Coordinates of C-alpha atoms in Angstrom, one line a residue:
X673 CA 0.0 0.0 0.0
X674 CA 1.5 3.4 -1.0
X675 CA 0.6 6.4 1.2
X676 CA 1.2 10.1 0.6
X677 CA 1.7 12.1 3.8
X678 CA 1.5 15.9 3.6
X679 CA 4.1 16.2 0.9
X680 CA 6.9 14.5 2.9
X681 CA 7.3 12.0 0.1
X682 CA 6.1 8.4 -0.4
X683 CA 6.6 5.6 2.0
X684 CA 5.5 2.0 1.7
X685 CA 3.6 -0.1 4.1
X686 CA 3.8 -3.7 3.2
X687 CA 0.7 -4.6 5.3
X688 CA -1.9 -2.4 6.7
X689 CA -4.8 -3.7 8.8
X690 CA -5.8 -5.7 11.9
X691 CA -4.2 -9.1 12.3
X692 CA -5.9 -10.0 15.5
X693 CA -8.8 -12.4 15.1
X694 CA -10.6 -15.0 17.2
X695 CA -13.5 -15.3 19.6
X696 CA -14.0 -12.6 22.3
X697 CA -15.4 -13.5 25.7
X698 CA -15.8 -11.0 28.5
X699 CA -13.6 -8.5 26.8
X700 CA -10.8 -10.9 26.1
X701 CA -9.8 -12.0 22.6
X702 CA -8.3 -15.5 22.3
X703 CA -5.8 -15.7 19.4
X704 CA -5.1 -18.9 17.4
X705 CA -1.9 -19.5 19.3
X706 CA -3.8 -19.5 22.6
X707 CA -2.5 -16.2 23.8
X708 CA -5.0 -13.4 24.7
X709 CA -5.5 -9.7 24.3
X710 CA -7.8 -7.2 25.8
X711 CA -10.5 -6.4 23.2
X712 CA -13.8 -4.5 23.3
X713 CA -16.6 -7.0 23.6
X714 CA -18.8 -6.5 20.5
X715 CA -22.0 -4.8 21.7
X716 CA -25.3 -6.6 22.4
X717 CA -28.7 -5.1 21.5
X718 CA -30.6 -3.9 24.5
X719 CA -34.2 -3.0 25.1
X720 CA -36.2 -1.6 28.0
X721 CA -38.4 -4.4 29.1
X722 CA -40.7 -4.0 32.1
X723 CA -38.6 -1.0 33.1
X724 CA -35.3 -3.0 33.0
X725 CA -32.6 -2.5 30.3
X726 CA -32.3 -6.1 29.0
X727 CA -29.7 -7.8 26.8
X728 CA -31.3 -9.5 23.8
X729 CA -29.1 -12.6 23.9
X730 CA -28.8 -13.7 20.2
X731 CA -27.3 -10.3 19.2
X732 CA -24.1 -10.9 21.2
X733 CA -22.7 -13.2 18.5
X734 CA -23.8 -11.4 15.3
X735 CA -21.0 -11.5 12.6
X736 CA -21.0 -10.4 9.0
X737 CA -18.2 -10.9 6.4
X738 CA -16.8 -8.0 4.4
X739 CA -15.0 -8.8 1.1
X740 CA -13.7 -6.2 -1.4
X741 CA -14.0 -7.8 -4.9
X742 CA -10.6 -8.3 -6.6
X743 CA -8.4 -7.9 -3.5
X744 CA -6.1 -11.0 -3.5
X745 CA -5.2 -13.2 -0.6
X746 CA -2.3 -11.9 1.5
X747 CA 1.0 -13.6 0.5
X748 CA 3.6 -14.2 3.2
X749 CA 6.9 -15.9 3.1
X750 CA 7.6 -19.0 5.2
X751 CA 9.5 -17.0 7.7
X752 CA 6.8 -14.4 8.0
X753 CA 4.1 -17.1 8.4
X754 CA 6.1 -18.7 11.2
X755 CA 6.5 -15.4 12.9
X756 CA 2.7 -14.7 12.5
X757 CA 1.8 -18.0 13.9
X758 CA 4.1 -17.5 16.9
X759 CA 2.5 -14.1 17.6
X760 CA -1.1 -15.2 16.9
X761 CA -1.5 -12.9 13.9
X762 CA -3.8 -13.6 10.9
X763 CA -3.5 -11.3 7.9
X764 CA -6.7 -11.5 5.8
X765 CA -8.2 -9.9 2.7
X766 CA -11.6 -10.0 4.5
X767 CA -13.0 -8.3 7.5
X768 CA -15.8 -9.1 10.1
X769 CA -18.5 -6.7 11.3
X770 CA -19.2 -8.0 14.8
X771 CA -22.0 -7.7 17.3
X772 CA -25.3 -5.7 17.2
X773 CA -23.5 -2.5 16.3
X774 CA -21.3 -4.2 13.7
X775 CA -17.9 -3.2 15.1
X776 CA -14.8 -3.3 12.8
X777 CA -11.5 -3.5 14.6
X778 CA -13.2 -2.9 17.9
X779 CA -15.0 0.3 16.7
X780 CA -18.8 0.2 16.2
X781 CA -19.9 1.3 12.8
X782 CA -23.7 1.2 13.3
X783 CA -23.9 0.3 9.6
X784 CA -22.2 -1.8 7.0
X785 CA -19.7 -1.3 4.1
X786 CA -20.7 -1.1 0.5
X787 CA -18.1 -1.6 -2.2
X788 CA -19.3 0.1 -5.4
X789 CA -18.3 -1.1 -8.9
X790 CA -15.3 1.3 -8.9
X791 CA -14.0 -0.3 -5.7
X792 CA -14.8 2.7 -3.6
X793 CA -15.9 1.8 0.0
X794 CA -18.9 3.5 1.5
X795 CA -20.3 3.3 5.1
X796 CA -24.0 2.6 4.8
X797 CA -26.3 3.7 7.6
X798 CA -30.1 3.3 7.5
X799 CA -32.6 5.3 9.5
X800 CA -35.8 3.8 11.0
X801 CA -34.2 0.4 11.6
X802 CA -34.4 0.3 15.4
X803 CA -35.6 -3.2 16.5
X804 CA -37.1 -1.7 19.7
X805 CA -39.8 0.1 17.7
X806 CA -43.0 -1.9 17.4
X807 CA -44.3 -0.9 13.9
X808 CA -47.9 -0.9 12.6
X809 CA -48.2 -2.9 9.4
X810 CA -50.9 -0.6 8.2
X811 CA -48.2 1.9 7.2
X812 CA -45.4 1.0 4.7
X813 CA -41.9 1.1 6.0
X814 CA -39.8 4.1 4.8
X815 CA -36.2 5.2 5.6
X816 CA -33.1 7.0 4.4
X817 CA -29.9 5.3 3.4
X818 CA -26.8 7.5 3.8
X819 CA -23.5 6.5 2.0
X820 CA -20.3 8.0 3.4
X821 CA -16.8 7.5 2.0
X822 CA -15.0 5.0 4.2
X823 CA -11.5 3.8 4.9
X824 CA -9.6 6.2 2.7
X825 CA -6.8 8.7 3.5
X826 CA -6.7 12.2 2.1
X827 CA -10.2 12.2 0.7
X828 CA -12.7 15.0 1.3
X829 CA -15.7 14.1 3.4
X830 CA -18.4 12.9 1.0
X831 CA -21.8 11.5 1.6
X832 CA -25.1 10.9 -0.3
X833 CA -28.6 10.1 1.0
X834 CA -31.3 8.1 -0.7
X835 CA -34.9 7.5 0.3
X836 CA -36.1 3.9 0.4
X837 CA -39.2 2.0 1.4
X838 CA -41.3 -1.1 1.1
X839 CA -44.5 -2.9 2.1
X840 CA -44.3 -5.5 4.8
X841 CA -45.3 -8.7 3.0
X842 CA -47.9 -9.4 5.7
X843 CA -50.5 -11.4 3.6
X844 CA -52.9 -14.2 4.5
X845 CA -55.8 -14.6 6.9
X846 CA -55.6 -13.7 10.6
X847 CA -52.7 -11.5 9.9
X848 CA -50.8 -9.7 12.7
X849 CA -51.1 -5.9 12.8
X850 CA -47.7 -5.0 14.2
X851 CA -44.2 -6.3 14.6
X852 CA -40.5 -5.5 14.7
X853 CA -37.8 -5.0 12.1
X854 CA -34.1 -5.9 12.3
X855 CA -31.1 -6.1 10.0
X856 CA -30.5 -9.9 9.7
X857 CA -27.9 -10.6 6.9
X858 CA -25.5 -8.6 4.8
X859 CA -24.0 -9.6 1.4
X860 CA -20.1 -9.6 1.6
X861 CA -19.8 -6.6 -0.7
X862 CA -22.6 -4.7 1.0
X863 CA -24.8 -4.5 -2.0
X864 CA -27.7 -6.2 -0.3
X865 CA -29.1 -6.7 3.2
X866 CA -32.0 -8.9 4.5
X867 CA -34.4 -7.3 6.9
X868 CA -36.5 -9.6 9.1
X869 CA -40.1 -8.6 9.9
X870 CA -40.8 -10.5 13.1
X871 CA -42.2 -10.8 16.6
X872 CA -39.8 -11.2 19.5
X873 CA -40.4 -13.6 22.4
X874 CA -38.1 -13.6 25.4
X875 CA -38.1 -16.3 28.0
X876 CA -35.9 -17.8 30.6
X877 CA -34.9 -20.8 28.6
X878 CA -32.7 -20.7 25.5
X879 CA -35.2 -20.4 22.6
X880 CA -35.7 -19.2 19.0
X881 CA -36.6 -15.8 20.4
X882 CA -37.5 -14.3 17.0
X883 CA -40.4 -15.7 14.9
X884 CA -40.4 -14.2 11.4
X885 CA -43.5 -13.0 9.6
X886 CA -41.8 -11.9 6.4
X887 CA -38.4 -10.8 4.9
X888 CA -37.4 -7.7 3.0
X889 CA -34.2 -7.0 1.0
X890 CA -32.4 -3.7 0.7
X891 CA -30.3 -3.4 -2.5
X892 CA -27.6 -1.0 -3.6
X893 CA -26.0 -0.7 -7.0
X894 CA -23.8 1.7 -9.0
X895 CA -21.3 4.3 -7.8
X896 CA -22.0 5.5 -4.3
X897 CA -22.4 9.1 -5.5
X898 CA -25.2 8.1 -7.9
X899 CA -26.4 4.9 -6.4
X900 CA -29.6 3.1 -7.2
X901 CA -31.2 1.8 -4.0
X902 CA -34.4 -0.2 -3.4
X903 CA -36.3 -2.4 -1.0
X904 CA -38.7 -5.2 -1.7
X905 CA -40.4 -8.2 -0.1
X906 CA -38.4 -11.3 -0.9
X907 CA -40.5 -13.7 1.2
X908 CA -44.0 -12.9 2.2
X909 CA -45.8 -14.2 5.3
X910 CA -47.7 -16.9 3.2
X911 CA -44.3 -18.3 2.1
X912 CA -42.6 -18.0 5.5
X913 CA -45.1 -20.2 7.3
X914 CA -46.5 -23.2 5.4
X915 CA -48.1 -26.6 6.1
X916 CA -49.0 -29.3 3.6
X917 CA -50.9 -32.5 4.4
X918 CA -51.6 -35.5 2.3
X919 CA -54.7 -37.0 3.9
X920 CA -58.3 -37.2 2.8
X921 CA -60.3 -37.1 6.0
X922 CA -63.5 -38.3 4.3
X923 CA -67.0 -37.4 5.4
X924 CA -68.3 -36.3 8.8
X925 CA -70.3 -39.1 10.4
X926 CA -73.0 -38.4 13.0
X927 CA -73.9 -40.8 15.8
X928 CA -77.1 -40.1 17.8
X929 CA -79.5 -41.8 20.1
X930 CA -82.9 -41.1 18.7
X931 CA -86.0 -41.4 21.0
X932 CA -88.6 -40.7 18.4
X933 CA -92.3 -40.1 19.1
X934 CA -94.2 -41.7 22.0
X935 CA -94.0 -45.4 21.9
X936 CA -91.0 -45.4 19.7
X937 CA -88.2 -47.8 20.7
X938 CA -85.0 -45.7 21.2
X939 CA -82.2 -46.6 18.9
X940 CA -78.7 -45.4 17.8
X941 CA -78.7 -43.9 14.3
X942 CA -75.6 -43.3 12.2
X943 CA -75.6 -41.1 9.1
X944 CA -73.4 -38.8 7.0
X945 CA -73.4 -35.3 8.3
X946 CA -74.7 -34.2 4.9
X947 CA -77.8 -36.4 5.2
X948 CA -80.8 -34.3 6.2
X949 CA -82.8 -35.7 9.2
X950 CA -86.1 -37.3 8.6
X951 CA -89.4 -35.5 9.1
X952 CA -90.0 -34.6 12.7
X953 CA -86.6 -35.7 13.8
X954 CA -85.2 -32.2 14.4
X955 CA -81.6 -31.4 13.9
X956 CA -78.7 -33.5 14.9
X957 CA -77.9 -31.8 18.2
X958 CA -81.5 -32.2 19.4
X959 CA -81.0 -35.9 19.6
X960 CA -77.7 -35.8 21.5
X961 CA -75.5 -36.8 18.7
X962 CA -71.7 -36.5 18.1
X963 CA -69.7 -36.2 14.9
X964 CA -66.4 -37.8 13.9
X965 CA -64.1 -37.7 11.0
X966 CA -63.7 -41.0 9.1
X967 CA -60.4 -41.9 7.6
X968 CA -58.1 -44.9 7.1
X969 CA -54.8 -44.7 5.4
X970 CA -51.5 -42.9 5.2
X971 CA -50.8 -39.4 6.4
X972 CA -47.9 -37.2 5.4
X973 CA -47.5 -33.8 7.0
X974 CA -44.9 -31.1 6.2
X975 CA -44.7 -28.0 8.5
X976 CA -42.1 -25.4 7.7
X977 CA -41.3 -21.9 8.9
X978 CA -38.5 -19.8 7.7
X979 CA -36.3 -18.8 10.6
X980 CA -33.8 -16.6 8.7
X981 CA -32.3 -15.8 5.3
X982 CA -28.5 -16.0 4.9
X983 CA -26.2 -15.0 2.1
X984 CA -23.8 -17.7 0.9
X985 CA -20.2 -17.2 -0.3
X986 CA -21.5 -16.3 -3.8
X987 CA -23.9 -13.7 -2.4
X988 CA -27.0 -15.7 -3.1
X989 CA -29.9 -15.8 -0.6
X990 CA -30.4 -19.1 1.3
X991 CA -33.6 -19.7 3.3
X992 CA -33.1 -21.2 6.8
X993 CA -36.1 -23.3 7.4
X994 CA -37.4 -25.3 10.4
X995 CA -39.1 -28.3 9.0
X996 CA -41.3 -31.1 10.6
X997 CA -41.9 -34.0 8.3
X998 CA -44.5 -36.5 9.6
X999 CA -45.2 -39.8 7.9
X1000 CA -47.6 -42.3 9.3
X1001 CA -50.9 -44.3 9.2
X1002 CA -54.2 -43.5 10.8
X1003 CA -57.3 -45.7 11.2
X1004 CA -60.5 -43.8 12.3
X1005 CA -63.4 -46.0 11.2
X1006 CA -67.1 -45.0 11.1
X1007 CA -68.8 -45.3 14.5
X1008 CA -71.1 -48.2 15.4
X1009 CA -73.4 -49.0 18.3
X1010 CA -70.4 -50.3 20.1
X1011 CA -68.6 -47.0 19.8
X1012 CA -65.4 -46.0 18.1
X1013 CA -61.9 -47.5 18.1
X1014 CA -59.1 -45.6 16.5
X1015 CA -55.3 -46.2 16.1
X1016 CA -52.4 -44.5 14.5
X1017 CA -48.6 -44.5 14.3
X1018 CA -45.9 -42.4 12.6
X1019 CA -42.2 -41.5 12.3
X1020 CA -41.2 -37.9 12.1
X1021 CA -38.1 -35.7 11.7
X1022 CA -37.4 -32.2 12.8
X1023 CA -34.7 -30.4 10.7
X1024 CA -33.0 -27.1 10.1
X1025 CA -32.5 -26.8 6.4
X1026 CA -30.4 -24.2 4.6
X1027 CA -31.2 -23.7 1.0
X1028 CA -33.0 -27.1 1.1
X1029 CA -29.9 -28.9 2.7
X1030 CA -30.4 -30.5 6.1
X1031 CA -27.8 -29.2 8.5
X1032 CA -29.3 -30.1 11.8
X1033 CA -31.8 -32.9 12.6
X1034 CA -33.4 -35.0 15.3
X1035 CA -35.8 -38.0 15.0
X1036 CA -39.0 -39.0 16.6
X1037 CA -42.1 -41.3 16.5
X1038 CA -45.7 -41.3 17.5
X1039 CA -48.3 -43.9 18.4
X1040 CA -51.9 -43.4 19.5
X1041 CA -55.1 -45.2 20.4
X1042 CA -58.6 -43.9 21.2
X1043 CA -61.8 -45.5 22.4
X1044 CA -65.3 -44.0 22.9
X1045 CA -68.4 -45.9 24.0
X1046 CA -72.0 -45.0 23.4
X1047 CA -74.5 -45.1 26.3
X1048 CA -77.9 -44.2 25.2
X1049 CA -78.8 -40.6 26.0
X1050 CA -75.8 -40.3 28.3
X1051 CA -72.5 -39.0 26.9
X1052 CA -70.7 -42.3 27.4
X1053 CA -67.1 -42.7 28.2
X1054 CA -63.8 -42.1 26.4
X1055 CA -60.2 -43.1 26.9
X1056 CA -57.1 -42.4 24.8
X1057 CA -53.4 -43.0 25.0
X1058 CA -50.4 -41.9 23.0
X1059 CA -46.7 -42.1 23.2
X1060 CA -44.5 -39.4 21.6
X1061 CA -40.9 -40.4 21.1
X1062 CA -38.5 -37.5 20.8
X1063 CA -34.8 -38.0 20.2
X1064 CA -35.0 -41.5 21.6
X1065 CA -37.0 -40.7 24.7
X1066 CA -40.6 -42.0 25.2
X1067 CA -43.3 -39.7 26.6
X1068 CA -46.5 -41.7 27.3
X1069 CA -49.8 -40.0 28.0
X1070 CA -53.3 -41.4 28.8
X1071 CA -56.7 -40.1 29.7
X1072 CA -60.0 -41.6 30.7
X1073 CA -63.1 -39.4 31.2
X1074 CA -66.7 -38.8 30.0
X1075 CA -67.1 -38.3 26.4
X1076 CA -67.5 -34.8 25.1
X1077 CA -71.0 -33.7 23.9
X1078 CA -71.4 -33.1 20.2
X1079 CA -67.7 -33.6 19.5
X1080 CA -66.1 -36.9 18.7
X1081 CA -62.5 -36.2 17.7
X1082 CA -60.1 -38.8 19.1
X1083 CA -57.8 -36.7 21.2
X1084 CA -54.5 -38.5 20.4
X1085 CA -55.1 -37.5 16.8
X1086 CA -55.8 -33.8 17.4
X1087 CA -52.2 -32.7 16.6
X1088 CA -52.6 -34.3 13.2
X1089 CA -56.1 -33.5 12.4
X1090 CA -55.7 -29.9 13.2
X1091 CA -53.5 -29.6 10.1
X1092 CA -56.1 -31.1 7.8
X1093 CA -56.9 -27.5 6.8
X1094 CA -53.7 -25.7 7.8
X1095 CA -53.6 -21.9 8.0
X1096 CA -50.7 -19.5 8.3
X1097 CA -51.7 -18.5 11.8
X1098 CA -51.8 -22.2 12.8
X1099 CA -48.2 -22.7 11.7
X1100 CA -47.1 -19.5 13.3
X1101 CA -48.6 -20.6 16.6
X1102 CA -47.5 -24.3 16.5
X1103 CA -44.3 -24.5 14.4
X1104 CA -42.1 -25.9 17.3
X1105 CA -44.8 -27.0 19.8
X1106 CA -45.6 -30.1 17.7
X1107 CA -45.1 -32.4 20.7
X1108 CA -43.9 -30.2 23.5
X1109 CA -40.4 -31.8 23.8
X1110 CA -38.7 -30.0 20.9
X1111 CA -37.2 -26.5 20.6
X1112 CA -35.2 -24.3 18.3
X1113 CA -32.2 -22.4 19.6
X1114 CA -30.9 -19.2 18.0
X1115 CA -27.4 -19.0 19.5
X1116 CA -26.7 -16.1 17.2
X1117 CA -28.3 -14.8 13.9
X1118 CA -25.9 -17.2 12.1
X1119 CA -26.0 -20.2 14.4
X1120 CA -29.4 -21.9 14.7
X1121 CA -29.9 -25.4 16.1
X1122 CA -32.3 -27.9 17.7
X1123 CA -32.6 -29.3 21.2
X1124 CA -34.8 -31.9 22.8
X1125 CA -36.1 -32.0 26.4
X1126 CA -35.2 -35.1 28.4
X1127 CA -36.5 -36.0 31.8
X1128 CA -33.6 -34.4 33.7
X1129 CA -31.7 -32.4 31.0
X1130 CA -31.8 -31.0 27.5
X1131 CA -30.1 -32.6 24.5
X1132 CA -28.4 -30.1 22.2
X1133 CA -27.8 -31.1 18.5
X1134 CA -25.0 -29.5 16.4
X1135 CA -26.5 -26.4 14.8
X1136 CA -26.7 -25.0 11.3
X1137 CA -24.5 -22.2 10.1
X1138 CA -24.2 -20.4 6.7
X1139 CA -21.2 -22.6 5.8
X1140 CA -22.4 -26.0 7.1
X1141 CA -23.0 -27.8 10.4
X1142 CA -21.1 -26.8 13.5
X1143 CA -18.6 -29.3 14.7
X1144 CA -19.5 -31.3 17.8
X1145 CA -21.8 -34.0 19.0
X1146 CA -25.2 -34.3 20.7
X1147 CA -24.6 -32.9 24.2
X1148 CA -26.8 -33.0 27.3
X1149 CA -26.8 -30.4 30.0
X1150 CA -28.9 -28.7 32.6
X1151 CA -27.3 -25.2 32.5
X1152 CA -28.8 -22.7 30.0
X1153 CA -26.5 -22.6 26.9
X1154 CA -28.0 -20.0 24.7
X1155 CA -24.9 -18.2 23.3
X1156 CA -22.8 -18.9 20.2
X1157 CA -21.1 -17.2 17.3
X1158 CA -19.9 -18.0 13.7
X1159 CA -16.6 -17.0 12.1
X1160 CA -17.4 -15.8 8.6
X1161 CA -13.7 -16.2 7.5
X1162 CA -13.1 -19.8 8.5
X1163 CA -16.7 -21.1 8.9
X1164 CA -15.9 -22.2 12.5
X1165 CA -18.8 -22.0 15.0
X1166 CA -19.1 -21.8 18.7
X1167 CA -22.3 -23.1 20.4
X1168 CA -23.3 -24.4 23.9
X1169 CA -21.7 -21.3 25.4
X1170 CA -23.0 -20.3 28.8
X1171 CA -21.9 -16.6 28.4
X1172 CA -21.7 -14.1 25.5
X1173 CA -19.2 -14.7 22.7
X1174 CA -18.4 -13.1 19.3
X1175 CA -15.9 -13.5 16.5
X1176 CA -13.7 -10.6 15.4

């Protein structure tokens, strides 16, 4: 790098930059050789919740790659490499924006870096992007992007501002009316950024604290002084939360105890729900009947909800989806005077998929039986049992009670039958509560995994990252382990951390 310094002549700096890289914990940077340096901990996002300034845990480990197109890898001699390794130095042609304020070299930028087609670097800052603001979806989002020259010596201050805006992508029935917005992903050259429209749920356990509704994308192109900027919906609510089921439930059957006119011998009657009652028989409820769905055959169920969108090394968007795939058999016959006997079984998988590729997964199974008796004008009795197997652990349940009036849906099958006519709101409410023993953990915006509850601990599975599956094995523990971080340069990931961590 050649530098001009106030007319004193040229001098040459062979390398210019920050060679100190690694994970930072509690303000201490650990270098590749094991030595440490004091380093500013990348900032966490905070919000005032119930009057208390609260850390939002997943933002501790946020990290984004910066890559200037055309800049070659740093070349070092064997002697220089040996000296670098001994000192813990790593010279790179990339950089990392770390933490919620996207710090570079320990200094928060509160924005990101755009490299225009001429190779000029611009610091991009966007107004109206504070996650703490709960926004009404009745008003489109609007903001101003400001591009300021960045990282150059001897240049006059220069900046340019551009208006930008978009709709929210909140379509479908029973739509939410408000939510939050946050910067989720940044393309390495800064020419695009994904914004997540979401709701935030904070709890005491480690959880997927952000449930997306939709995703927007900010785009920049052309020279910074005459840039073209835009924002559009890249994944609407109806595409973020989806459920598909292959099951023909068949007709509604009615079972009722008909007394008839005086002198009539009471009897059970069974008919299709679409069959009108005979003259003088009134409607179905008047003769104490109950209805049930009739079905016998295979059931396949696919529930998916997009958790994030990441950019890959080529700058392409990759959806990060939580997916439940359920494959089984159900036998719910038509009722008879003896009542109803139903059975079912299935195997299922829960996965984190990135661009359709499974990067984290756990397995489960399901079996269920149900029985209801008919008892004249009384409601009769019912009993059911089911066993949900999650990650190798069985969770049996059973119930015996009076039958429910006018409703004859075998309870072990409710978590399947409810998806017979799936809605967006249904998936939003039930995406990871399919069996109550499964959870998604967002260690950081780029490290998302699965865990399963066990009787005395939680089982953590290696999570997904933008570059693959984090190294490690299924690990059980009782201490909350909600922190993690990803290194955009090497692809290494940290997870199962009990305190904040971030790569720089």
